C-alpha cells in the first residue's frame, strides 16, 4: 500500500466506505482479502479504497473484472509499472531480479533466462521432484496427522534448492528456511507502511533483517562463486545455477555475480512458496471432498500404476490437473498484484489517474459471480477444455499475465502434478481442520493449521 500524491475524488469511481479520518485502514490490516471481496460485491469491478490519516493516506484503485485485469497486466502493461513502495522494498531485500526489474534490465534478464525455462528443459527436472517427494512420503510412514501447509513448504523448498543448487541444495535449504520468514515479514511491514525509518538505523527490526540478509546472501554468494570458478572449483554442471552462470544472449550479454545472486533469490522466493501454496490447498481441498479425492486417485492408478511419474504424464492426468487449477482458483498464490499507473487510464468506463496505485486481485476475480457460479464451491470440472474456452482469458490468472507472466509456470505445474500424484497414490487424506485461515503477504499463506489425517494405502 503506497501513499498516493493525488486524490481520486471526482473520478466517479465508487469508494468503499470506511471510518472517518482512517478510511479502510483497519479493514485492510485485519482482512485485506475479505475487504477486496466486499468492495467488489458492494460496488462492482472498479472500486477506490482509501486508508490512513490525512497526509499519509493511501489510495488504491481496485480492478476486479477479467477485462480490467487484462488491460493492467496485458494490453496496457506498459502503463502499469512496478513502481510502488511494496516492490521497492522487495527490490531492496531480494535484488533486481526478474520479479522486480523493469525496462531494459528486465528484457535483458528475460532473454538470458528464457532458454532455461523451455518445456524441454523444465521437463528434465521431473526426476528431482519425484525423488524429493519420495523422501517426504518415507518421512510420513510413522505419522498419523500432518500439517499439509508446513509439509508442502518443506517439500517445495527442498525441490527448488536441489534443482537450483544441485549438491549444495541441502545447505541452502536450511539457510532459506531460517532467513526467509524474517526477511519477508520485514518487507511486508515496510512495504505496507505509510512511512519507514531508514534501513541503516540500528533498530531491532532492522538488525534482525540485516543479519538474515547477510546469512542468505553469504550462502548464495559462496555457491555462485563456485559456479563461476572463483571458489573451490566444484561445479555440478547441470543444476539451474550452473546453467544461469553459463547463459549468454545473442549479443554475448551474461550475468555477473551480483546479478546471479539476485536471480537465485527471486527463484527461491517465487519457486517454493507459490508451489507450496498450490500443493497444500489442493491436498486440503481433496481431504474435505472424498469423492473428488477418489476420482483423482483412480486416474493416477490407471495412468501410472506403480511407476514413478514423468513429465510426459502431465497430459495423461487431466483430472488431477483440473484439481490443481481449481485449488489455484480458490487459493491463488499471488492473490493481489500491484502496479502504478504512469498516465491516465480508461478502465471500466472510468479514468484511473496518473500516479495511482492500482491492484488486480486474482482472489476476487477468481470468485467473480459472472464467471464462477457458486464461486466458493470446490469443483475441478470447472476446468474442462469446454468450460475454459467459454470464459474470458483473465477470469483465471494465478500466474499473472501479459509480458510479466510468471516464467516458471510450467515448472510449477510439473512439480505440483508429479508430487500430488505420488502423494495421493500413497496416502488417503481426511481433513482435521475444516477451514484454514489465510492472509496475503508476498504470497498467500496459511495463518492457522491445515492438518490432515493420513491413512497409508497398500502398495
Protein backbone atom coordinates (compact mmCIF):
# COMPACT_ATOMS: atom_id res chain seq x y z
CA UNK A 1 0.00 0.00 0.00
CA UNK A 2 1.80 3.11 -1.16
CA UNK A 3 0.96 6.70 -0.33
CA UNK A 4 -0.60 8.45 -3.30
CA UNK A 5 0.06 12.10 -4.08
CA UNK A 6 -3.21 12.67 -5.91
CA UNK A 7 -6.85 12.33 -5.00
CA UNK A 8 -9.42 10.23 -6.78
CA UNK A 9 -12.35 12.36 -5.65
CA UNK A 10 -14.48 13.37 -8.60
CA UNK A 11 -13.49 10.44 -10.82
CA UNK A 12 -16.92 8.84 -10.43
CA UNK A 13 -15.28 5.64 -9.22
CA UNK A 14 -17.22 4.29 -6.23
CA UNK A 15 -15.37 4.27 -2.90
CA UNK A 16 -15.62 1.59 -0.24
CA UNK A 17 -16.93 3.19 2.92
CA UNK A 18 -14.54 3.24 5.85
CA UNK A 19 -14.30 5.08 9.16
CA UNK A 20 -13.77 8.84 9.49
CA UNK A 21 -10.16 10.00 9.05
CA UNK A 22 -8.70 6.50 8.63
CA UNK A 23 -10.89 5.06 5.86
CA UNK A 24 -10.45 1.30 5.42
CA UNK A 25 -7.09 1.14 7.20
CA UNK A 26 -8.14 -1.32 9.91
CA UNK A 27 -10.15 -3.49 7.49
CA UNK A 28 -7.14 -3.84 5.20
CA UNK A 29 -4.83 -4.63 8.09
CA UNK A 30 -7.12 -7.25 9.63
CA UNK A 31 -8.53 -8.88 6.47
CA UNK A 32 -7.35 -7.38 3.19
CA UNK A 33 -8.70 -10.24 1.03
CA UNK A 34 -12.14 -10.03 2.64
CA UNK A 35 -12.09 -6.25 2.19
CA UNK A 36 -11.39 -6.56 -1.54
CA UNK A 37 -14.17 -9.13 -1.91
CA UNK A 38 -16.60 -6.90 -0.07
CA UNK A 39 -15.62 -3.96 -2.28
CA UNK A 40 -16.46 -5.91 -5.43
CA UNK A 41 -19.71 -7.27 -4.04
CA UNK A 42 -20.91 -3.81 -2.97
CA UNK A 43 -19.60 -1.59 -5.75
CA UNK A 44 -18.65 -3.67 -8.78
CA UNK A 45 -15.49 -4.13 -10.81
CA UNK A 46 -13.67 -0.82 -10.20
CA UNK A 47 -13.53 0.47 -6.63
CA UNK A 48 -11.45 3.07 -4.83
CA UNK A 49 -10.24 2.25 -1.31
CA UNK A 50 -8.57 4.80 0.94
CA UNK A 51 -6.64 4.02 4.11
CA UNK A 52 -4.71 6.07 6.62
CA UNK A 53 -4.88 9.58 8.10
CA UNK A 54 -4.79 12.75 6.01
CA UNK A 55 -1.28 13.43 4.77
CA UNK A 56 -0.34 9.75 4.94
CA UNK A 57 -3.34 8.39 3.11
CA UNK A 58 -3.02 5.53 0.68
CA UNK A 59 -5.43 5.36 -2.21
CA UNK A 60 -5.94 2.11 -4.07
CA UNK A 61 -7.77 1.65 -7.37
CA UNK A 62 -9.01 -1.93 -7.37
CA UNK A 63 -9.72 -3.58 -10.73
CA UNK A 64 -11.73 -6.80 -10.38
CA UNK A 65 -13.05 -7.74 -13.84
CA UNK A 66 -11.16 -10.13 -16.18
CA UNK A 67 -11.21 -7.43 -18.85
CA UNK A 68 -9.70 -4.86 -16.46
CA UNK A 69 -7.04 -7.31 -15.33
CA UNK A 70 -6.14 -7.93 -18.97
CA UNK A 71 -5.69 -4.19 -19.51
CA UNK A 72 -3.45 -3.76 -16.47
CA UNK A 73 -1.30 -6.86 -16.98
CA UNK A 74 -1.60 -7.42 -20.71
CA UNK A 75 -2.73 -4.99 -23.37
CA UNK A 76 -1.72 -1.82 -21.49
CA UNK A 77 1.05 -3.29 -19.35
CA UNK A 78 3.50 -0.52 -20.29
CA UNK A 79 1.27 1.99 -18.49
CA UNK A 80 1.16 -0.02 -15.26
CA UNK A 81 4.59 -0.38 -13.70
CA UNK A 82 6.15 -1.98 -10.61
CA UNK A 83 6.93 1.44 -9.16
CA UNK A 84 5.06 1.27 -5.86
CA UNK A 85 6.66 1.19 -2.41
CA UNK A 86 5.99 -2.54 -1.92
CA UNK A 87 8.05 -3.53 -4.96
CA UNK A 88 10.79 -1.13 -3.87
CA UNK A 89 11.05 -2.95 -0.54
CA UNK A 90 11.16 -6.33 -2.31
CA UNK A 91 13.87 -4.92 -4.58
CA UNK A 92 15.99 -3.73 -1.66
CA UNK A 93 15.88 -7.14 0.04
CA UNK A 94 15.81 -9.64 -2.82
CA UNK A 95 17.54 -7.63 -5.51
CA UNK A 96 16.67 -6.51 -9.02
CA UNK A 97 15.90 -9.91 -10.50
CA UNK A 98 13.12 -10.98 -12.85
CA UNK A 99 10.39 -10.32 -10.27
CA UNK A 100 11.29 -6.68 -9.68
CA UNK A 101 13.36 -5.42 -12.63
CA UNK A 102 11.86 -3.24 -15.36
CA UNK A 103 12.53 -1.84 -18.81
CA UNK A 104 15.87 -2.81 -20.40
CA UNK A 105 17.04 -4.60 -17.24
CA UNK A 106 14.01 -6.86 -17.36
CA UNK A 107 14.20 -7.51 -21.10
CA UNK A 108 17.90 -8.40 -20.85
CA UNK A 109 17.31 -10.76 -17.93
CA UNK A 110 14.34 -12.38 -19.62
CA UNK A 111 16.36 -13.04 -22.78
CA UNK A 112 19.08 -14.71 -20.72
CA UNK A 113 16.74 -16.78 -18.56
CA UNK A 114 14.05 -17.79 -21.06
CA UNK A 115 16.06 -20.62 -22.72
CA UNK A 116 16.44 -22.28 -19.31
CA UNK A 117 12.67 -22.48 -18.86
CA UNK A 118 11.62 -24.10 -22.11
CA UNK A 119 9.27 -27.04 -21.71
CA UNK A 120 12.00 -29.48 -22.72
CA UNK A 121 14.46 -28.09 -20.18
CA UNK A 122 11.92 -27.95 -17.35
CA UNK A 123 10.72 -31.49 -18.07
CA UNK A 124 14.22 -32.63 -17.18
CA UNK A 125 13.60 -31.67 -13.54
CA UNK A 126 10.83 -34.25 -13.09
CA UNK A 127 13.23 -36.80 -11.60
CA UNK A 128 14.42 -34.39 -8.89
CA UNK A 129 10.83 -33.55 -7.94
CA UNK A 130 9.92 -37.25 -7.73
CA UNK A 131 12.98 -38.01 -5.59
CA UNK A 132 12.17 -35.26 -3.09
CA UNK A 133 8.52 -36.34 -2.96
CA UNK A 134 9.59 -39.90 -2.19
CA UNK A 135 11.63 -38.63 0.77
CA UNK A 136 8.54 -36.85 2.09
CA UNK A 137 6.43 -39.99 1.76
CA UNK A 138 9.01 -42.02 3.67
CA UNK A 139 9.05 -39.47 6.48
CA UNK A 140 5.27 -39.82 6.86
CA UNK A 141 5.28 -43.58 7.42
CA UNK A 142 5.06 -43.31 11.20
CA UNK A 143 2.86 -40.21 11.15
CA UNK A 144 -0.88 -40.09 11.73
CA UNK A 145 -1.55 -36.38 11.20
CA UNK A 146 0.40 -33.82 9.16
CA UNK A 147 0.02 -30.10 8.57
CA UNK A 148 -0.03 -30.01 4.77
CA UNK A 149 0.96 -26.34 4.66
CA UNK A 150 4.17 -26.96 6.60
CA UNK A 151 4.92 -30.22 4.79
CA UNK A 152 4.42 -28.85 1.29
CA UNK A 153 6.55 -25.81 2.11
CA UNK A 154 9.39 -28.14 3.12
CA UNK A 155 8.92 -30.33 0.05
CA UNK A 156 8.81 -27.39 -2.39
CA UNK A 157 11.84 -25.77 -0.77
CA UNK A 158 13.90 -28.95 -0.98
CA UNK A 159 12.89 -29.49 -4.59
CA UNK A 160 13.75 -25.96 -5.74
CA UNK A 161 17.08 -25.84 -3.89
CA UNK A 162 18.04 -29.23 -5.34
CA UNK A 163 17.20 -28.07 -8.86
CA UNK A 164 18.81 -24.67 -8.38
CA UNK A 165 21.94 -25.63 -6.43
CA UNK A 166 22.45 -29.34 -7.09
CA UNK A 167 24.62 -30.93 -4.38
CA UNK A 168 24.66 -27.67 -2.41
CA UNK A 169 20.89 -27.73 -2.10
CA UNK A 170 20.68 -29.10 1.45
CA UNK A 171 22.87 -26.36 2.92
CA UNK A 172 20.99 -23.66 1.04
CA UNK A 173 17.58 -25.02 2.09
CA UNK A 174 18.46 -24.69 5.78
CA UNK A 175 19.50 -21.06 5.36
CA UNK A 176 16.42 -20.19 3.32
CA UNK A 177 14.18 -21.87 5.88
CA UNK A 178 15.70 -19.77 8.68
CA UNK A 179 16.06 -16.46 6.91
CA UNK A 180 13.10 -16.11 4.53
CA UNK A 181 10.41 -15.68 7.21
CA UNK A 182 12.39 -12.88 8.86
CA UNK A 183 13.03 -11.09 5.58
CA UNK A 184 9.52 -11.45 4.16
CA UNK A 185 7.92 -10.14 7.38
CA UNK A 186 10.28 -7.18 7.25
CA UNK A 187 9.47 -6.46 3.60
CA UNK A 188 5.75 -6.66 4.28
CA UNK A 189 5.86 -4.41 7.29
CA UNK A 190 7.79 -1.73 5.42
CA UNK A 191 6.02 -2.21 2.09
CA UNK A 192 2.59 -1.54 3.58
CA UNK A 193 3.62 1.22 5.97
CA UNK A 194 2.98 4.87 5.04
CA UNK A 195 6.40 5.88 6.45
CA UNK A 196 9.57 3.98 7.39
CA UNK A 197 12.78 4.65 9.26
CA UNK A 198 15.94 4.22 7.15
CA UNK A 199 17.17 0.65 6.93
CA UNK A 200 20.55 1.78 8.22
CA UNK A 201 19.21 2.82 11.62
CA UNK A 202 20.07 0.21 14.31
CA UNK A 203 16.52 -0.66 15.33
CA UNK A 204 15.82 -4.25 16.47
CA UNK A 205 13.80 -4.95 13.32
CA UNK A 206 16.48 -3.53 11.03
CA UNK A 207 19.19 -5.52 12.80
CA UNK A 208 17.27 -8.81 12.59
CA UNK A 209 16.58 -8.32 8.90
CA UNK A 210 20.18 -7.29 8.17
CA UNK A 211 21.51 -10.42 9.90
CA UNK A 212 19.11 -12.65 7.94
CA UNK A 213 20.04 -10.97 4.66
CA UNK A 214 23.75 -11.31 5.42
CA UNK A 215 23.39 -15.04 6.04
CA UNK A 216 21.22 -15.57 2.96
CA UNK A 217 23.48 -13.51 0.69
CA UNK A 218 26.50 -15.32 2.11
CA UNK A 219 25.39 -18.81 1.13
CA UNK A 220 24.21 -17.64 -2.30
CA UNK A 221 27.44 -15.76 -2.99
CA UNK A 222 29.56 -18.75 -1.95
CA UNK A 223 27.75 -21.12 -4.31
CA UNK A 224 27.71 -18.54 -7.11
CA UNK A 225 31.47 -18.05 -6.76
CA UNK A 226 31.99 -21.80 -7.11
CA UNK A 227 29.89 -21.91 -10.26
CA UNK A 228 31.89 -19.02 -11.71
CA UNK A 229 35.12 -20.79 -10.88
CA UNK A 230 36.22 -18.40 -8.12
CA UNK A 231 35.78 -20.87 -5.29
CA UNK A 232 36.95 -24.43 -4.86
CA UNK A 233 36.11 -25.34 -8.42
CA UNK A 234 33.18 -27.61 -7.63
CA UNK A 235 30.53 -27.49 -10.32
CA UNK A 236 27.69 -29.89 -10.84
CA UNK A 237 27.18 -28.54 -14.35
CA UNK A 238 23.52 -29.48 -14.67
CA UNK A 239 21.87 -27.53 -11.84
CA UNK A 240 19.97 -24.38 -12.76
CA UNK A 241 22.55 -22.05 -11.23
CA UNK A 242 25.32 -23.54 -13.39
CA UNK A 243 23.13 -23.01 -16.43
CA UNK A 244 22.42 -19.42 -15.38
CA UNK A 245 26.14 -18.82 -14.88
CA UNK A 246 26.81 -20.03 -18.42
CA UNK A 247 23.86 -18.26 -20.04
CA UNK A 248 24.63 -15.84 -22.87
CA UNK A 249 22.34 -13.88 -25.14
CA UNK A 250 22.80 -13.36 -28.85
CA UNK A 251 24.83 -10.20 -28.15
CA UNK A 252 27.09 -12.06 -25.64
CA UNK A 253 25.44 -10.49 -22.57
CA UNK A 254 25.73 -12.56 -19.39
CA UNK A 255 25.09 -12.31 -15.65
CA UNK A 256 27.75 -11.10 -13.24
CA UNK A 257 27.99 -12.49 -9.70
CA UNK A 258 25.60 -9.98 -8.12
CA UNK A 259 23.02 -10.49 -10.85
CA UNK A 260 23.27 -14.26 -10.41
CA UNK A 261 22.58 -13.90 -6.70
CA UNK A 262 19.58 -11.69 -7.45
CA UNK A 263 18.12 -14.23 -9.89
CA UNK A 264 18.73 -17.01 -7.37
CA UNK A 265 16.89 -15.09 -4.63
CA UNK A 266 13.91 -14.49 -6.91
CA UNK A 267 13.76 -18.16 -7.91
CA UNK A 268 13.92 -19.18 -4.26
CA UNK A 269 11.16 -16.76 -3.35
CA UNK A 270 8.85 -17.46 -6.27
CA UNK A 271 9.83 -21.06 -6.80
CA UNK A 272 8.90 -22.62 -3.49
CA UNK A 273 6.26 -20.52 -1.72
CA UNK A 274 3.89 -20.42 -4.70
CA UNK A 275 4.08 -24.14 -5.48
CA UNK A 276 3.81 -24.99 -1.78
CA UNK A 277 0.57 -22.99 -1.56
CA UNK A 278 -0.95 -24.77 -4.57
CA UNK A 279 0.01 -28.23 -3.29
CA UNK A 280 -1.11 -27.60 0.28
CA UNK A 281 -4.54 -26.34 -0.64
CA UNK A 282 -5.06 -28.99 -3.31
CA UNK A 283 -4.46 -31.63 -0.62
CA UNK A 284 -6.62 -29.85 1.93
CA UNK A 285 -9.49 -29.44 -0.53
CA UNK A 286 -9.30 -33.09 -1.54
CA UNK A 287 -9.23 -34.08 2.14
CA UNK A 288 -12.54 -32.25 2.55
CA UNK A 289 -14.03 -33.73 -0.63
CA UNK A 290 -13.56 -37.53 -0.61
CA UNK A 291 -15.47 -38.09 -3.86
CA UNK A 292 -13.06 -35.89 -5.83
CA UNK A 293 -10.10 -37.42 -3.97
CA UNK A 294 -11.20 -40.91 -5.02
CA UNK A 295 -11.69 -39.81 -8.62
CA UNK A 296 -8.20 -38.29 -8.75
CA UNK A 297 -6.65 -41.41 -7.20
CA UNK A 298 -8.40 -43.69 -9.68
CA UNK A 299 -6.97 -41.66 -12.57
CA UNK A 300 -3.48 -41.81 -11.04
CA UNK A 301 -3.71 -45.57 -10.56
CA UNK A 302 -5.00 -46.12 -14.09
CA UNK A 303 -2.30 -43.98 -15.72
CA UNK A 304 0.74 -44.65 -13.56
CA UNK A 305 0.24 -47.99 -11.86
CA UNK A 306 3.29 -48.36 -9.61
CA UNK A 307 5.81 -46.48 -11.74
CA UNK A 308 7.33 -43.09 -10.97
CA UNK A 309 5.55 -40.26 -12.79
CA UNK A 310 7.41 -38.48 -15.56
CA UNK A 311 6.95 -35.17 -17.34
CA UNK A 312 5.08 -36.86 -20.20
CA UNK A 313 2.40 -37.96 -17.73
CA UNK A 314 1.09 -34.43 -17.21
CA UNK A 315 -1.09 -34.65 -20.32
CA UNK A 316 -2.32 -38.09 -19.22
CA UNK A 317 -3.62 -36.80 -15.87
CA UNK A 318 -6.27 -34.27 -16.91
CA UNK A 319 -8.47 -34.63 -13.84
CA UNK A 320 -5.54 -34.21 -11.44
CA UNK A 321 -4.53 -31.11 -13.40
CA UNK A 322 -8.08 -29.77 -13.04
CA UNK A 323 -7.87 -30.35 -9.28
CA UNK A 324 -4.75 -28.20 -9.14
CA UNK A 325 -6.27 -25.47 -11.29
CA UNK A 326 -9.35 -25.34 -9.06
CA UNK A 327 -7.13 -25.18 -5.97
CA UNK A 328 -5.25 -22.28 -7.59
CA UNK A 329 -8.56 -20.60 -8.37
CA UNK A 330 -9.70 -20.70 -4.75
CA UNK A 331 -6.24 -20.13 -3.26
CA UNK A 332 -4.10 -18.24 -5.80
CA UNK A 333 -0.53 -18.00 -4.54
CA UNK A 334 -0.41 -14.35 -5.69
CA UNK A 335 -3.86 -13.21 -4.53
CA UNK A 336 -3.20 -9.49 -5.13
CA UNK A 337 -0.94 -7.90 -7.76
CA UNK A 338 0.05 -4.25 -7.52
CA UNK A 339 1.03 -1.73 -10.16
CA UNK A 340 1.30 2.06 -10.51
CA UNK A 341 -0.30 3.95 -13.41
CA UNK A 342 2.09 6.08 -15.49
CA UNK A 343 -0.60 8.03 -17.33
CA UNK A 344 -4.36 8.36 -17.04
CA UNK A 345 -6.01 5.06 -17.97
CA UNK A 346 -9.58 4.42 -19.03
CA UNK A 347 -10.79 1.23 -17.29
CA UNK A 348 -14.39 0.05 -16.99
CA UNK A 349 -15.80 3.35 -18.20
CA UNK A 350 -13.86 5.43 -15.65
CA UNK A 351 -10.48 7.16 -15.60
CA UNK A 352 -7.77 5.95 -13.25
CA UNK A 353 -5.47 8.97 -12.78
CA UNK A 354 -1.75 9.04 -13.48
CA UNK A 355 0.31 8.09 -10.45
CA UNK A 356 -2.45 5.96 -8.95
CA UNK A 357 -1.67 2.74 -7.11
CA UNK A 358 -3.63 0.01 -8.90
CA UNK A 359 -4.31 -3.54 -7.85
CA UNK A 360 -5.75 -6.51 -9.65
CA UNK A 361 -6.85 -9.32 -7.40
CA UNK A 362 -6.99 -12.94 -8.56
CA UNK A 363 -8.54 -13.69 -5.15
CA UNK A 364 -11.58 -11.63 -6.18
CA UNK A 365 -11.65 -12.20 -9.95
CA UNK A 366 -11.42 -15.97 -9.38
CA UNK A 367 -14.69 -15.65 -7.44
CA UNK A 368 -16.43 -13.30 -9.86
CA UNK A 369 -20.09 -14.41 -9.95
CA UNK A 370 -20.42 -13.72 -13.68
CA UNK A 371 -17.81 -16.35 -14.49
CA UNK A 372 -17.83 -18.69 -11.49
CA UNK A 373 -21.30 -19.87 -10.39
CA UNK A 374 -21.37 -20.79 -6.69
CA UNK A 375 -17.80 -19.48 -6.54
CA UNK A 376 -16.80 -20.90 -3.15
CA UNK A 377 -17.65 -24.48 -4.14
CA UNK A 378 -14.74 -26.80 -4.98
CA UNK A 379 -15.40 -28.22 -8.45
CA UNK A 380 -12.44 -29.34 -10.61
CA UNK A 381 -14.76 -29.78 -13.60
CA UNK A 382 -14.84 -26.00 -13.97
CA UNK A 383 -11.60 -26.63 -15.89
CA UNK A 384 -12.72 -28.98 -18.63
CA UNK A 385 -11.48 -27.72 -22.00
CA UNK A 386 -15.02 -26.65 -22.95
CA UNK A 387 -15.54 -24.69 -19.74
CA UNK A 388 -12.16 -22.97 -20.02
CA UNK A 389 -12.83 -21.94 -23.61
CA UNK A 390 -16.11 -20.29 -22.59
CA UNK A 391 -14.50 -17.93 -20.04
CA UNK A 392 -12.53 -14.70 -20.58
CA UNK A 393 -8.75 -15.22 -20.65
CA UNK A 394 -8.23 -13.38 -17.35
CA UNK A 395 -11.07 -14.96 -15.40
CA UNK A 396 -8.27 -17.23 -14.04
CA UNK A 397 -4.73 -15.89 -13.83
CA UNK A 398 -2.80 -17.40 -10.91
CA UNK A 399 0.48 -16.89 -12.80
CA UNK A 400 -0.23 -13.29 -13.69
CA UNK A 401 -0.36 -12.46 -17.38
CA UNK A 402 0.95 -10.37 -20.23
CA UNK A 403 4.66 -9.67 -20.72
CA UNK A 404 5.34 -10.16 -16.98
CA UNK A 405 3.62 -13.55 -16.69
CA UNK A 406 5.48 -15.98 -14.43
CA UNK A 407 8.34 -17.59 -16.34
CA UNK A 408 8.16 -20.64 -14.10
CA UNK A 409 4.53 -21.61 -14.55
CA UNK A 410 5.28 -24.85 -16.43
CA UNK A 411 7.78 -25.81 -13.72
CA UNK A 412 5.16 -25.13 -11.04
CA UNK A 413 2.58 -27.31 -12.79
CA UNK A 414 5.14 -30.06 -13.44
CA UNK A 415 6.22 -30.13 -9.79
CA UNK A 416 2.66 -29.95 -8.48
CA UNK A 417 1.22 -32.71 -10.68
CA UNK A 418 4.12 -35.11 -10.04
CA UNK A 419 4.15 -34.53 -6.28
CA UNK A 420 0.37 -34.71 -5.94
CA UNK A 421 0.18 -37.91 -7.98
CA UNK A 422 2.77 -39.64 -5.80
CA UNK A 423 1.23 -38.40 -2.55
CA UNK A 424 -2.34 -39.43 -3.41
CA UNK A 425 -1.19 -42.84 -4.59
CA UNK A 426 0.48 -43.45 -1.23
CA UNK A 427 -1.96 -41.91 1.25
CA UNK A 428 -5.61 -41.17 1.78
CA UNK A 429 -6.34 -37.79 3.37
CA UNK A 430 -9.05 -36.71 5.79
CA UNK A 431 -9.27 -33.09 6.92
CA UNK A 432 -8.78 -32.38 10.61
CA UNK A 433 -9.19 -28.61 10.20
CA UNK A 434 -12.30 -27.78 8.21
CA UNK A 435 -11.25 -24.22 7.43
CA UNK A 436 -7.76 -22.77 7.07
CA UNK A 437 -7.39 -19.02 7.69
CA UNK A 438 -5.18 -17.22 5.19
CA UNK A 439 -3.58 -13.84 4.70
CA UNK A 440 -1.68 -12.21 1.90
CA UNK A 441 1.99 -11.47 2.23
CA UNK A 442 4.42 -11.59 -0.66
CA UNK A 443 2.43 -14.73 -1.42
CA UNK A 444 -0.73 -16.24 0.04
CA UNK A 445 -0.06 -18.09 3.29
CA UNK A 446 -1.97 -20.12 5.81
CA UNK A 447 -2.18 -18.37 9.19
CA UNK A 448 -3.57 -21.38 11.01
CA UNK A 449 -3.13 -25.15 10.92
CA UNK A 450 -4.03 -27.15 7.81
CA UNK A 451 -3.92 -30.60 9.36
CA UNK A 452 -4.92 -33.80 7.63
CA UNK A 453 -5.19 -37.34 8.96
CA UNK A 454 -3.26 -39.85 6.87
CA UNK A 455 -4.14 -43.41 6.01
CA UNK A 456 -1.39 -45.28 4.25
CA UNK A 457 -2.54 -47.20 1.19
CA UNK A 458 -1.32 -50.62 0.16
CA UNK A 459 1.37 -50.82 -2.47
